[in-house]
Coordinates of C-alpha atoms and ligand atoms in Angstrom, one line a residue:
M25 CA 54.1 115.9 133.7
F26 CA 53.7 113.2 136.2
L27 CA 52.4 110.8 133.6
I28 CA 55.3 111.5 131.3
L29 CA 57.8 110.8 134.0
L30 CA 56.1 107.6 134.9
I31 CA 56.1 106.4 131.3
A32 CA 59.8 107.4 130.9
S33 CA 60.8 105.4 134.0
M34 CA 58.8 102.4 132.8
F35 CA 60.9 102.2 129.6
S36 CA 64.2 103.0 131.2
Q37 CA 64.2 99.9 133.4
G38 CA 66.3 97.0 132.3
L39 CA 63.9 94.9 130.2
A40 CA 64.3 91.1 130.0
T41 CA 64.9 91.3 126.3
V42 CA 66.3 87.7 126.1
S43 CA 64.2 85.2 124.3
Y44 CA 65.0 82.0 126.1
G45 CA 62.7 80.4 128.7
K46 CA 61.0 77.3 130.0
D47 CA 57.5 77.9 128.9
F48 CA 56.2 78.9 125.4
I49 CA 52.9 79.1 123.6
T50 CA 52.4 79.5 119.8
A51 CA 50.3 78.5 116.8
F52 CA 50.8 78.0 113.1
P53 CA 48.9 80.6 111.0
E54 CA 47.4 79.6 107.7
N55 CA 49.9 79.5 104.9
T56 CA 48.6 80.3 101.4
G57 CA 45.1 79.2 101.9
Y58 CA 43.8 75.8 102.8
F59 CA 41.7 75.5 99.6
Y60 CA 45.0 75.3 97.7
P61 CA 46.0 71.7 98.5
Y62 CA 49.7 72.1 98.2
T63 CA 52.1 70.1 100.2
S64 CA 53.2 72.2 103.1
S65 CA 55.2 71.7 106.3
R66 CA 55.3 73.3 109.7
S67 CA 58.0 72.8 112.3
L68 CA 59.4 74.2 115.5
R69 CA 63.2 74.2 116.0
I70 CA 64.1 73.8 119.7
T71 CA 67.6 74.4 120.9
A72 CA 68.8 73.7 124.5
L73 CA 71.1 76.0 126.3
H74 CA 71.9 73.5 129.1
N75 CA 72.9 69.9 129.4
D76 CA 70.3 67.3 130.2
T77 CA 67.3 69.4 129.1
T78 CA 64.0 67.6 129.1
F79 CA 61.2 69.3 127.1
N80 CA 57.6 68.5 126.1
V81 CA 55.5 69.7 123.3
H82 CA 51.7 69.7 123.9
F83 CA 49.2 69.9 121.1
N84 CA 45.6 68.7 120.6
N85 CA 45.5 67.0 124.1
T86 CA 48.6 64.9 123.4
Q87 CA 52.2 65.5 124.0
T88 CA 55.5 64.3 122.4
P89 CA 57.4 61.7 124.4
S90 CA 59.8 63.7 126.4
S91 CA 63.2 64.1 124.8
V92 CA 66.5 65.0 126.3
L93 CA 68.8 67.6 124.7
Q94 CA 72.4 68.5 125.5
S95 CA 73.7 72.1 125.5
G96 CA 73.7 73.4 121.9
Q97 CA 71.6 70.6 120.5
T98 CA 68.6 71.4 118.2
V99 CA 65.6 69.3 117.5
S100 CA 63.0 69.9 114.8
V101 CA 59.4 69.0 115.7
S102 CA 56.9 68.7 112.7
F103 CA 53.2 69.2 112.8
P104 CA 50.3 68.1 110.6
I105 CA 48.3 70.6 108.5
T106 CA 45.5 70.4 111.0
A107 CA 47.7 72.4 113.3
E108 CA 47.3 75.5 111.0
V109 CA 44.7 78.0 112.2
H110 CA 42.4 78.4 109.2
R111 CA 39.1 79.7 110.5
L112 CA 38.2 82.9 112.2
G113 CA 37.0 82.6 115.8
S114 CA 38.2 80.5 118.7
S115 CA 40.0 77.2 118.5
S116 CA 42.2 75.0 120.6
N117 CA 45.0 74.8 118.0
S118 CA 47.6 76.3 120.3
I119 CA 50.9 74.6 120.8
R120 CA 52.7 74.7 124.2
I121 CA 56.4 73.9 124.7
T122 CA 57.6 73.3 128.3
S123 CA 61.0 72.5 129.5
E124 CA 62.9 72.0 132.8
K125 CA 65.8 74.3 131.7
D126 CA 66.1 77.2 129.4
I127 CA 65.5 76.6 125.7
V128 CA 64.8 78.7 122.6
V129 CA 62.1 78.0 120.0
H130 CA 61.9 79.2 116.4
S131 CA 58.8 78.6 114.2
F132 CA 59.0 77.8 110.4
S133 CA 56.2 77.3 107.9
Q134 CA 56.6 76.3 104.2
T135 CA 54.4 75.5 101.2
D136 CA 55.5 73.2 98.4
A137 CA 58.8 74.5 97.0
T138 CA 57.9 73.5 93.5
T139 CA 54.7 75.6 93.1
A140 CA 54.3 79.2 92.2
Y141 CA 53.0 79.7 95.7
N142 CA 56.1 78.6 97.4
S143 CA 56.4 80.6 100.6
V144 CA 58.6 80.2 103.7
Q145 CA 58.2 82.2 106.8
S146 CA 59.8 82.1 110.2
H147 CA 59.6 83.9 113.5
V148 CA 61.1 83.6 117.0
V149 CA 58.6 82.1 119.5
Q150 CA 58.7 84.4 122.5
P151 CA 58.9 82.8 126.0
I152 CA 55.9 83.5 128.3
T153 CA 58.2 85.7 130.4
K154 CA 58.4 88.1 127.5
L155 CA 54.6 88.2 126.8
G156 CA 52.3 90.9 128.2
T157 CA 48.7 92.1 128.5
S158 CA 48.9 95.2 126.3
Y159 CA 49.7 95.2 122.6
L160 CA 49.6 97.9 120.0
I161 CA 48.7 96.6 116.5
P162 CA 50.3 98.1 113.4
S163 CA 47.6 99.6 111.3
L164 CA 47.7 97.6 108.0
N165 CA 45.4 98.5 105.2
Q166 CA 45.6 95.7 102.7
S167 CA 44.5 97.5 99.5
D168 CA 46.8 100.5 100.3
L169 CA 49.7 98.2 100.9
V170 CA 49.2 96.3 97.6
Q171 CA 49.0 99.6 95.8
T172 CA 52.1 101.0 97.6
F173 CA 54.2 98.0 96.4
S174 CA 52.8 97.3 93.0
G175 CA 51.6 100.6 91.7
S176 CA 48.2 99.2 90.8
L177 CA 45.7 96.5 91.7
A178 CA 45.8 93.9 89.1
P179 CA 42.2 92.5 89.1
L180 CA 43.4 89.0 88.1
C181 CA 45.3 88.1 91.2
S182 CA 44.4 90.7 93.8
Q183 CA 41.9 90.4 96.6
R184 CA 42.1 86.7 96.7
Y185 CA 42.9 87.0 100.4
S186 CA 41.4 90.2 101.6
S187 CA 42.9 90.8 105.0
F188 CA 45.5 90.5 107.6
K189 CA 44.7 88.4 110.6
L190 CA 45.5 88.5 114.2
I191 CA 45.9 85.3 116.3
I192 CA 45.6 86.0 120.1
I193 CA 46.6 83.1 122.3
N194 CA 45.8 82.8 126.0
A195 CA 49.1 82.0 127.6
E196 CA 47.7 81.1 131.0
D197 CA 45.7 78.2 132.4
T198 CA 42.7 80.4 133.3
E199 CA 39.9 82.3 131.6
N200 CA 41.2 85.5 129.9
T201 CA 39.2 88.6 129.0
L202 CA 40.4 90.3 125.9
T203 CA 39.5 93.9 125.1
I204 CA 39.8 94.7 121.4
F205 CA 40.2 98.4 120.5
K206 CA 39.1 99.6 117.1
S207 CA 39.3 103.2 115.8
I208 CA 36.2 103.7 113.5
S209 CA 35.8 107.1 111.9
G210 CA 37.8 108.8 114.6
S211 CA 36.1 107.2 117.6
V212 CA 37.5 104.3 119.6
Q213 CA 35.3 101.3 120.1
E214 CA 35.9 98.5 122.6
E215 CA 34.8 94.9 122.4
K216 CA 35.2 92.3 125.1
I217 CA 35.8 88.6 124.4
K218 CA 36.5 85.8 126.8
I219 CA 38.8 82.9 125.8
S220 CA 39.5 79.9 128.0
S221 CA 42.8 78.3 129.1
Y222 CA 45.4 78.1 126.3
Q223 CA 42.7 78.7 123.7
L224 CA 43.2 81.1 120.8
L225 CA 41.1 83.5 118.9
Q226 CA 41.7 84.5 115.2
M227 CA 40.2 87.7 113.9
Q228 CA 40.5 89.9 110.8
A229 CA 42.9 92.8 111.3
D230 CA 42.3 95.8 109.1
A231 CA 43.6 99.3 109.7
S232 CA 40.9 99.9 112.3
L233 CA 42.2 97.4 114.8
I234 CA 44.6 99.4 117.0
K235 CA 45.1 97.7 120.4
V236 CA 44.6 94.5 122.3
E237 CA 44.5 94.3 126.1
S238 CA 43.9 91.2 128.2
S239 CA 43.3 90.3 131.8
H240 CA 46.1 87.7 131.7
K241 CA 49.1 87.2 129.4
V242 CA 48.6 86.5 125.7
A243 CA 50.8 85.9 122.7
V244 CA 49.8 88.0 119.6
I245 CA 50.7 86.9 116.1
L246 CA 50.1 89.2 113.1
T247 CA 49.8 87.3 109.8
H248 CA 48.6 87.2 106.2
P249 CA 48.1 83.8 104.4
C250 CA 49.3 85.2 101.1
L251 CA 50.2 88.9 100.7
E252 CA 50.5 89.5 97.0
N253 CA 52.9 91.2 94.7
T254 CA 50.5 92.0 91.9
T255 CA 53.3 92.6 89.4
S256 CA 54.3 89.0 89.5
C257 CA 51.0 87.7 90.8
K258 CA 52.8 85.7 93.4
C259 CA 52.2 85.8 97.1
N260 CA 54.0 85.1 100.3
M261 CA 52.6 84.2 103.7
I262 CA 53.8 86.6 106.3
V263 CA 54.0 86.3 110.0
N264 CA 55.2 88.3 113.0
Q265 CA 54.9 87.8 116.7
I266 CA 54.2 91.2 118.1
L267 CA 56.0 92.2 121.3
P268 CA 54.1 93.8 124.2
A269 CA 53.8 97.6 124.2
Q270 CA 56.6 98.0 126.8
F271 CA 59.3 96.8 124.4
Q272 CA 59.6 100.1 122.6
G273 CA 62.4 102.5 121.9
Q274 CA 63.3 105.9 120.5
N275 CA 66.5 105.1 118.4
F276 CA 66.5 102.6 115.6
V277 CA 68.9 101.4 113.0
V278 CA 66.7 100.1 110.2
P279 CA 68.6 97.2 108.7
Y280 CA 69.3 96.8 105.0
I281 CA 67.6 93.6 103.8
P282 CA 69.6 91.8 101.1
G283 CA 67.2 90.7 98.3
I284 CA 64.4 93.1 99.2
T285 CA 64.2 96.2 97.0
Q286 CA 61.1 97.9 98.5
S287 CA 60.0 98.1 102.1
R288 CA 58.0 100.4 104.3
L289 CA 58.0 101.2 108.0
L290 CA 54.9 101.4 110.2
M291 CA 55.2 103.1 113.5
T292 CA 52.9 102.3 116.5
S293 CA 52.8 104.3 119.7
N294 CA 50.5 105.3 122.5
D295 CA 51.6 108.8 121.8
M296 CA 49.4 110.0 118.9
S297 CA 51.7 112.8 118.1
A298 CA 54.9 110.7 117.8
S299 CA 56.9 111.3 114.7
L300 CA 60.0 109.8 113.1
S301 CA 63.0 111.6 111.6
H302 CA 65.9 110.6 109.5
N303 CA 69.0 112.9 109.2
N304 CA 67.0 115.5 111.2
V305 CA 64.2 115.5 108.6
Q306 CA 60.8 114.4 109.8
L307 CA 59.4 111.6 107.7
Q308 CA 55.9 112.2 106.3
P309 CA 53.6 109.2 106.5
S310 CA 51.3 108.2 103.5
P311 CA 47.6 108.5 104.2
S312 CA 47.6 104.9 105.5
G313 CA 50.7 105.6 107.7
F314 CA 53.5 104.0 105.7
L315 CA 56.8 105.6 106.1
S316 CA 59.6 105.2 103.6
L317 CA 63.3 105.7 103.6
S318 CA 64.9 107.0 100.5
D319 CA 68.0 104.7 100.1
Q320 CA 66.9 101.2 101.0
M321 CA 70.2 99.6 100.0
K322 CA 71.9 100.5 103.2
S323 CA 71.1 100.4 106.9
Q324 CA 69.9 103.7 108.2
Y325 CA 69.3 105.5 111.5
V326 CA 65.9 106.9 112.5
K327 CA 64.9 108.6 115.6
A328 CA 61.4 108.8 117.1
S329 CA 60.1 111.8 119.1
G330 CA 58.7 109.4 121.8
Y331 CA 58.6 105.7 122.6
V332 CA 57.4 103.7 119.6
S333 CA 57.8 100.3 117.9
L334 CA 58.7 100.1 114.2
T335 CA 57.5 97.4 111.9
L336 CA 59.3 96.8 108.7
I337 CA 57.0 95.4 105.9
S338 CA 57.4 94.3 102.3
P339 CA 55.2 91.9 100.3
G340 CA 57.1 88.9 101.7
L341 CA 58.3 89.9 105.0
I342 CA 57.2 91.6 108.3
F343 CA 59.2 92.1 111.4
E344 CA 59.9 94.5 114.2
V345 CA 63.1 96.6 114.1
I346 CA 65.2 96.1 117.2
P347 CA 65.4 99.5 119.1
E348 CA 68.8 100.5 120.4
N349 CA 67.8 100.1 124.0
M350 CA 67.2 96.4 123.2
F351 CA 70.5 95.6 121.5
A352 CA 72.1 92.5 123.1
A353 CA 75.5 90.9 123.4
C354 CA 74.8 87.5 122.0
Y355 CA 72.3 86.1 119.5
L356 CA 71.4 82.6 118.3
L357 CA 70.6 82.1 114.6
Q358 CA 68.6 79.1 113.4
F359 CA 68.2 78.7 109.6
Y360 CA 65.5 76.7 107.9
S361 CA 67.2 75.0 105.1
D362 CA 70.6 73.5 105.4
T363 CA 71.3 73.2 101.7
S364 CA 69.5 75.2 99.0
S365 CA 69.0 78.6 100.6
T366 CA 71.3 81.6 101.0
K367 CA 71.8 82.1 104.7
K368 CA 72.8 85.6 105.9
A369 CA 72.9 87.8 109.0
L370 CA 72.8 91.5 109.0
V371 CA 74.9 92.7 111.9
I372 CA 74.9 96.2 113.5
A373 CA 77.9 96.8 115.7
E374 CA 79.9 99.8 117.1
T375 CA 82.3 101.0 114.5
G376 CA 85.2 101.1 117.0
S377 CA 84.9 97.5 118.0
K378 CA 83.4 96.0 114.8
N379 CA 86.3 93.6 114.2
N380 CA 85.6 91.9 117.5
V381 CA 82.2 90.5 116.4
H382 CA 82.4 86.7 116.8
K383 CA 80.8 83.9 115.0
Q384 CA 80.9 80.7 117.1
N385 CA 84.3 81.1 118.9
I386 CA 86.2 83.1 116.3
P387 CA 86.2 86.8 115.3
V388 CA 84.5 87.4 112.0
T389 CA 87.0 88.6 109.4
N390 CA 86.8 89.6 105.7
T391 CA 83.6 91.5 106.2
Q392 CA 82.7 94.7 104.4
W393 CA 81.4 97.1 107.0
T394 CA 79.5 100.2 106.1
E395 CA 79.3 103.1 108.6
I396 CA 75.8 104.2 109.4
I397 CA 75.7 108.0 109.1
G398 CA 74.8 109.9 112.3
T399 CA 75.6 106.9 114.6
K400 CA 78.5 105.1 116.3
Y401 CA 77.5 102.0 114.4
S402 CA 78.4 100.2 111.2
S403 CA 76.5 97.3 109.5
A404 CA 77.6 94.3 107.6
E405 CA 76.2 91.2 105.9
I406 CA 77.7 87.9 107.0
S407 CA 77.1 84.7 105.1
F408 CA 76.8 81.2 106.6
S409 CA 76.9 77.6 105.7
E410 CA 75.8 76.5 109.2
F411 CA 72.3 75.5 110.2
T412 CA 72.6 77.0 113.6
T413 CA 75.2 79.4 114.9
V414 CA 75.8 82.3 117.4
I415 CA 77.0 85.8 116.8
W416 CA 78.2 87.7 119.8
H417 CA 80.5 90.6 121.0
P418 CA 82.7 90.3 124.1
T419 CA 82.6 94.0 125.1
S420 CA 79.6 95.8 123.5
K421 CA 76.0 95.4 122.5
I422 CA 75.0 94.6 118.9
A423 CA 71.9 93.9 116.8
V424 CA 71.6 90.8 114.6
Y425 CA 68.9 89.9 112.0
L426 CA 68.7 86.5 110.4
L427 CA 67.8 86.6 106.7
E428 CA 67.4 83.6 104.6
N429 CA 66.6 83.6 100.9
S430 CA 65.1 80.5 99.3
G431 CA 65.4 81.9 95.8
T432 CA 61.7 82.8 95.7
S433 CA 61.3 84.4 99.1
V434 CA 63.3 86.2 101.8
Y435 CA 62.3 85.4 105.4
G436 CA 63.6 86.0 108.8
G437 CA 63.8 88.9 111.2
P438 CA 65.6 89.6 114.5
A439 CA 67.8 86.8 115.7
I440 CA 67.2 85.2 119.1
P441 CA 68.8 87.3 121.9
I442 CA 70.6 85.1 124.5
N443 CA 72.6 87.6 126.6
T444 CA 72.1 91.3 127.1
Q445 CA 75.4 91.9 128.9
P446 CA 78.7 91.3 127.0
D447 CA 80.9 88.5 128.3
E448 CA 84.4 87.6 127.2
F449 CA 83.4 84.0 127.0
G450 CA 80.6 84.6 124.5
C451 CA 77.0 83.4 124.9
V452 CA 76.6 82.6 128.5
A453 CA 74.4 79.6 129.6
I454 CA 75.5 79.7 133.3
P455 CA 76.7 83.1 134.5
G456 CA 79.9 83.3 136.6
H457 CA 79.8 84.2 140.3
Y458 CA 82.1 85.5 143.0
E459 CA 82.6 84.0 146.4
V460 CA 84.8 84.9 149.4
G461 CA 86.5 81.9 150.9
N462 CA 86.1 81.1 154.7
D463 CA 89.8 80.7 155.6
R464 CA 92.5 83.3 156.0
L465 CA 95.4 82.4 153.7
S466 CA 98.5 84.0 152.1
W467 CA 98.2 85.3 148.5
A468 CA 99.8 82.1 147.1
E469 CA 97.7 79.8 149.2
S470 CA 94.6 81.8 148.1
L471 CA 95.6 81.3 144.5
A472 CA 95.9 77.5 145.0
H473 CA 92.7 77.4 147.0
C474 CA 90.6 78.9 144.2
T475 CA 92.3 76.7 141.6
S476 CA 91.5 73.6 143.6
L477 CA 87.8 74.5 143.4
Q478 CA 88.0 75.0 139.6
K479 CA 87.7 78.7 140.3
H480 CA 90.2 81.4 140.0
L481 CA 91.2 84.5 142.0
A482 CA 88.9 87.4 141.0
C483 CA 90.5 89.7 138.4
P484 CA 88.6 93.0 138.0
T485 CA 90.4 93.9 134.8
S486 CA 87.9 96.6 133.8
E487 CA 85.5 99.1 135.3
D488 CA 82.6 96.9 134.2
I489 CA 84.0 93.8 136.0
Q490 CA 84.8 95.9 139.1
K491 CA 81.2 97.1 139.2
E492 CA 79.8 93.6 138.7
L493 CA 82.0 92.4 141.6
S494 CA 81.1 95.3 143.9
G495 CA 78.2 94.3 146.2
K496 CA 78.4 90.6 145.3
V497 CA 81.0 90.2 148.0
N498 CA 80.9 91.6 151.6
G499 CA 83.0 91.0 154.6
T500 CA 83.3 92.3 158.2
E501 CA 84.1 95.9 158.7
E502 CA 87.4 97.1 157.1
E503 CA 88.2 93.6 156.0
E504 CA 90.3 93.0 152.9
A505 CA 90.4 90.0 150.6
W506 CA 92.9 88.8 148.0
I507 CA 92.4 89.4 144.2
G508 CA 94.5 88.2 141.4
L509 CA 96.7 91.3 141.0
R510 CA 100.4 91.2 141.9
R511 CA 103.6 93.0 141.2
S512 CA 106.7 91.8 139.5
L513 CA 109.9 92.0 141.6
M514 CA 112.0 92.5 138.5
T515 CA 110.1 95.1 136.5
T516 CA 107.8 96.4 139.4
D517 CA 104.9 96.2 136.9
W518 CA 101.5 95.0 138.1
Y519 CA 100.1 91.9 136.4
W520 CA 97.0 89.7 136.7
Q521 CA 97.4 86.1 137.7
R522 CA 94.2 84.1 137.9
Q523 CA 95.2 80.5 138.5
T524 CA 98.1 78.2 139.3
P525 CA 100.1 77.3 137.2
S526 CA 101.1 80.7 136.1
T527 CA 100.7 79.9 132.4
T528 CA 97.1 81.1 132.8
S529 CA 98.3 84.6 133.8
L530 CA 96.9 87.4 131.8
P531 CA 99.6 89.3 129.9
S532 CA 101.0 92.3 131.9
S533 CA 100.0 94.7 129.1
S534 CA 96.4 94.0 130.0
V535 CA 96.6 96.0 133.3
D536 CA 95.3 99.3 132.1
Y537 CA 92.6 99.6 134.8
F538 CA 93.3 100.2 138.5
Y539 CA 90.9 101.1 141.4
W540 CA 93.3 102.0 144.2
A541 CA 92.2 103.3 147.6
D542 CA 93.9 106.6 148.7
G543 CA 97.6 106.1 149.4
H544 CA 97.8 103.0 147.4
P545 CA 99.7 101.3 145.9
D546 CA 102.4 101.7 148.5
E547 CA 105.3 103.2 146.4
K548 CA 108.0 101.8 148.7
F549 CA 107.1 98.4 147.2
R550 CA 106.3 96.9 150.6
G551 CA 103.2 95.2 149.2
L552 CA 103.6 93.1 146.1
C553 CA 100.1 91.7 146.2
A554 CA 96.7 93.4 146.0
S555 CA 93.5 93.1 148.0
L556 CA 90.0 94.4 147.8
L557 CA 88.2 96.3 150.5
L558 CA 85.1 94.2 151.2
N559 CA 82.5 96.9 151.9
Q560 CA 80.3 99.4 150.2
D561 CA 81.6 102.4 152.2
D562 CA 85.1 101.8 150.9
E563 CA 83.7 101.4 147.4
Y564 CA 85.4 98.0 147.1
K565 CA 88.7 99.8 146.3
W566 CA 92.0 98.1 146.2
K567 CA 95.1 98.2 148.5
S568 CA 98.6 96.9 148.0
A569 CA 99.6 94.4 150.8
K570 CA 102.4 92.0 151.7
C571 CA 101.8 88.6 150.0
C572 CA 102.4 86.7 153.2
E573 CA 99.6 88.4 155.1
K574 CA 96.6 86.2 155.8
K575 CA 93.4 87.3 154.1
R576 CA 90.3 85.5 152.7
P577 CA 90.4 85.0 148.9
V578 CA 87.8 86.3 146.4
C579 CA 87.3 83.4 144.0
Y580 CA 85.5 83.6 140.7
K581 CA 83.6 80.7 139.1
P582 CA 83.8 81.5 135.4
S583 CA 80.6 81.6 133.3
I584 CA 79.9 78.5 131.1
S585 CA 79.2 79.5 127.5
F586 CA 77.0 77.8 125.0
Y587 CA 77.6 77.1 121.3
P588 CA 75.2 75.4 119.0
L589 CA 76.6 72.1 117.8
T590 CA 76.7 72.8 114.1
S591 CA 79.0 70.1 113.0
D592 CA 77.2 67.3 114.9
T593 CA 74.6 65.7 112.7
T594 CA 72.8 64.2 115.6
S595 CA 72.1 67.8 116.8
S596 CA 69.3 68.2 114.3
A597 CA 67.2 65.2 115.1
S598 CA 63.5 65.5 114.3
L599 CA 60.3 64.5 115.9
E600 CA 56.9 64.1 114.1
F601 CA 53.8 65.3 115.9
F602 CA 50.7 63.2 115.1
Ligands
LIG719 C1 77.7 70.3 128.9 O1 78.5 69.2 129.1 C2 79.8 69.3 128.4 C3 80.4 67.9 128.5 O2 80.3 67.4 129.8 C4 80.6 70.4 129.1 O3 81.8 70.5 128.5 C5 79.8 71.7 129.0 O4 80.5 72.8 129.6 C6 78.4 71.6 129.5 N1 77.7 72.8 129.2 C7 76.9 73.4 130.0 C8 76.2 74.7 129.5 O5 76.7 73.1 131.2
LIG720 C1 43.1 66.1 117.3 O1 43.0 64.7 117.5 C2 41.8 64.1 117.1 C3 41.9 62.6 117.5 O2 43.1 62.1 117.1 C4 41.7 64.3 115.6 O3 40.5 63.7 115.1 C5 41.7 65.8 115.3 O4 41.7 66.1 113.9 C6 42.9 66.5 115.9 N1 42.8 67.9 115.7 C7 43.8 68.7 115.2 C8 43.5 70.1 115.2 O5 44.8 68.2 114.8
LIG721 C1 42.0 101.3 103.2 O1 42.4 102.1 102.1 C2 41.4 102.3 101.1 C3 42.0 103.0 99.9 O2 42.8 104.1 100.3 C4 40.3 103.1 101.8 O3 39.2 103.2 100.8 C5 39.8 102.2 103.0 O4 38.7 103.0 103.6 C6 40.9 102.0 103.9 N1 40.4 101.1 105.0 C7 40.6 101.3 106.3 C8 40.0 100.3 107.2 O5 41.1 102.3 106.7
LIG722 C1 57.1 92.2 92.5 O1 57.5 91.2 91.4 C2 58.2 91.8 90.4 C3 58.4 90.8 89.3 O2 58.8 89.5 89.8 C4 59.6 92.2 91.0 O3 60.4 92.8 90.0 C5 59.4 93.2 92.1 O4 60.6 93.5 92.7 C6 58.4 92.6 93.2 N1 58.2 93.7 94.1 C7 58.5 93.5 95.4 C8 58.1 94.7 96.3 O5 59.0 92.5 95.9
LIG723 C1 76.8 93.8 150.5 O1 76.5 95.0 151.2 C2 75.8 95.9 150.4 C3 75.6 97.2 151.2 O2 75.3 96.9 152.5 C4 74.4 95.3 150.0 O3 73.7 96.2 149.2 C5 74.7 94.0 149.2 O4 73.5 93.4 148.9 C6 75.6 93.1 150.0 N1 75.9 91.9 149.2 C7 75.9 90.7 149.7 C8 76.3 89.6 148.7 O5 75.6 90.4 150.8

């Protein structure tokens, strides 16, 4: 019982689900097979959230000259084929990206677009803050998988590449002891391996490999150089960076993938008895653990009996489904090709507020939404012409998958989460903050004081904002401070005014939330302005007060949002790494 409580509380804590950071480590897995000498390319796309961001890329004991990016700018860094991890065992082919300010990193890998083996794959490179020391590995049986998707094993093209691979990268500048757990005929066997600073280890990953633990943080990449569709005898490289075991959930909306007709789910969990159900019917796994949903042409809700992670797999694609507890408010999307491919996002948003999903700074319109049965969500496909963009929601959390189709392969997966909490300004690079001024002023002087500091009088226009404000400001006992609420002499209606001049007032119709202290507002209209009680015991409730009274102002410095510079051609500069 104690153990269950402990595990439950571990998952209920707010996880740092965002994928930006200042420190990253990754590697390029083998694409198609090095004995096929096709032209291929590997690159990292780096986007800065802040202005004047200096970053460095370290590979093979050298580093790129440091470059400076402005907020929203993207740079593409290319790597030689020697950067690919071809052999099993340890190597120093890891790539580190460091930066003074927050950035996001996306990895792309492509073989020659003109050959039958054309294959593009991409994945979000997770920042070191989002890495861990315990990873559950989806149990992938290659021969079962090929049979599942193609019905039979065509001897001509099958078994050229016999196994999935796991790349484990030491994310720290110290020796790391890995423990590899294998389940062989029902018994769990452990093997310990040491890897030195920033080194990586590549190993075969068949269905017996179930878990990796480490003494220090590692990045874990699951890959296959060329997973075949034996019907067409073509193959795709697949790659997925696995998230640490604490990033699990119980409720999932499995996205519909345009261009993919067949996919399977694989569930991983510490709980051996965990099961998955759809429409209250328990899904029965195949002997190798593959789960399948009947109608794959729409997004569907599945519920797990415990905390699990769900991997979606098809011959050309592998990624982890975003659990509901990890939905976020804003996502960055980086596409690989700016011309030939079809660029789409699959968005899952609350049905009631779906029309408020934004792309860049405008709401997305003309979109066909489909309600997801058994949930409060709907899903829609949104098409793009941009190379990089953001999708966000001002008031609720959403899930966004990036899906690109090159004509021969579909690639992508979860988009890059930038903000977990919704914000009216979009994707926040610098969060807003509250501050109580030092001087006691009238309401009008307070308004002018905040404006002069490029701030505005605090306007808790919703319960969420009131909660955010509570505890961020304190005063002396029973002290009150001015907020941006006042009453019209003519209509007696309350309205919000943030700044001088009054053109920046919020429309009066927006005052649908109040948090008055007992006995307030004074119904004899003696107080036409409003103040906030500056302490926890009074729950930061509001009072009406005479506008000429002297109180300290609560000023708010608005958040600064971030938009990728899609129209700016200089924003996709590139660097070669040799
Ligand atoms: C970056 O600089 C531009 C121009 O000075 C400014 O408008 C923008 O708000 C800045 N962005 C951030 C995230 O600081
Ligand atoms: C690292 O650099 C050395 C010297 O320039 C070169 O010989 C070697 O091939 C490089 N290794 C990789 C993996 O790129
Ligand atoms: C994979 O599946 C095949 C066919 O079902 C089976 O013979 C083999 O033992 C499985 N391998 C593992 C490692 O489970
Ligand atoms: C395998 O290839 C055939 C022929 O190109 C195609 O019809 C089928 O959809 C492919 N299967 C999968 C699972 O992609
Ligand atoms: C305000 O007071 C509350 C309760 O005493 C405390 O939890 C909170 O951290 C304080 N906030 C600031 C900004 O000092």
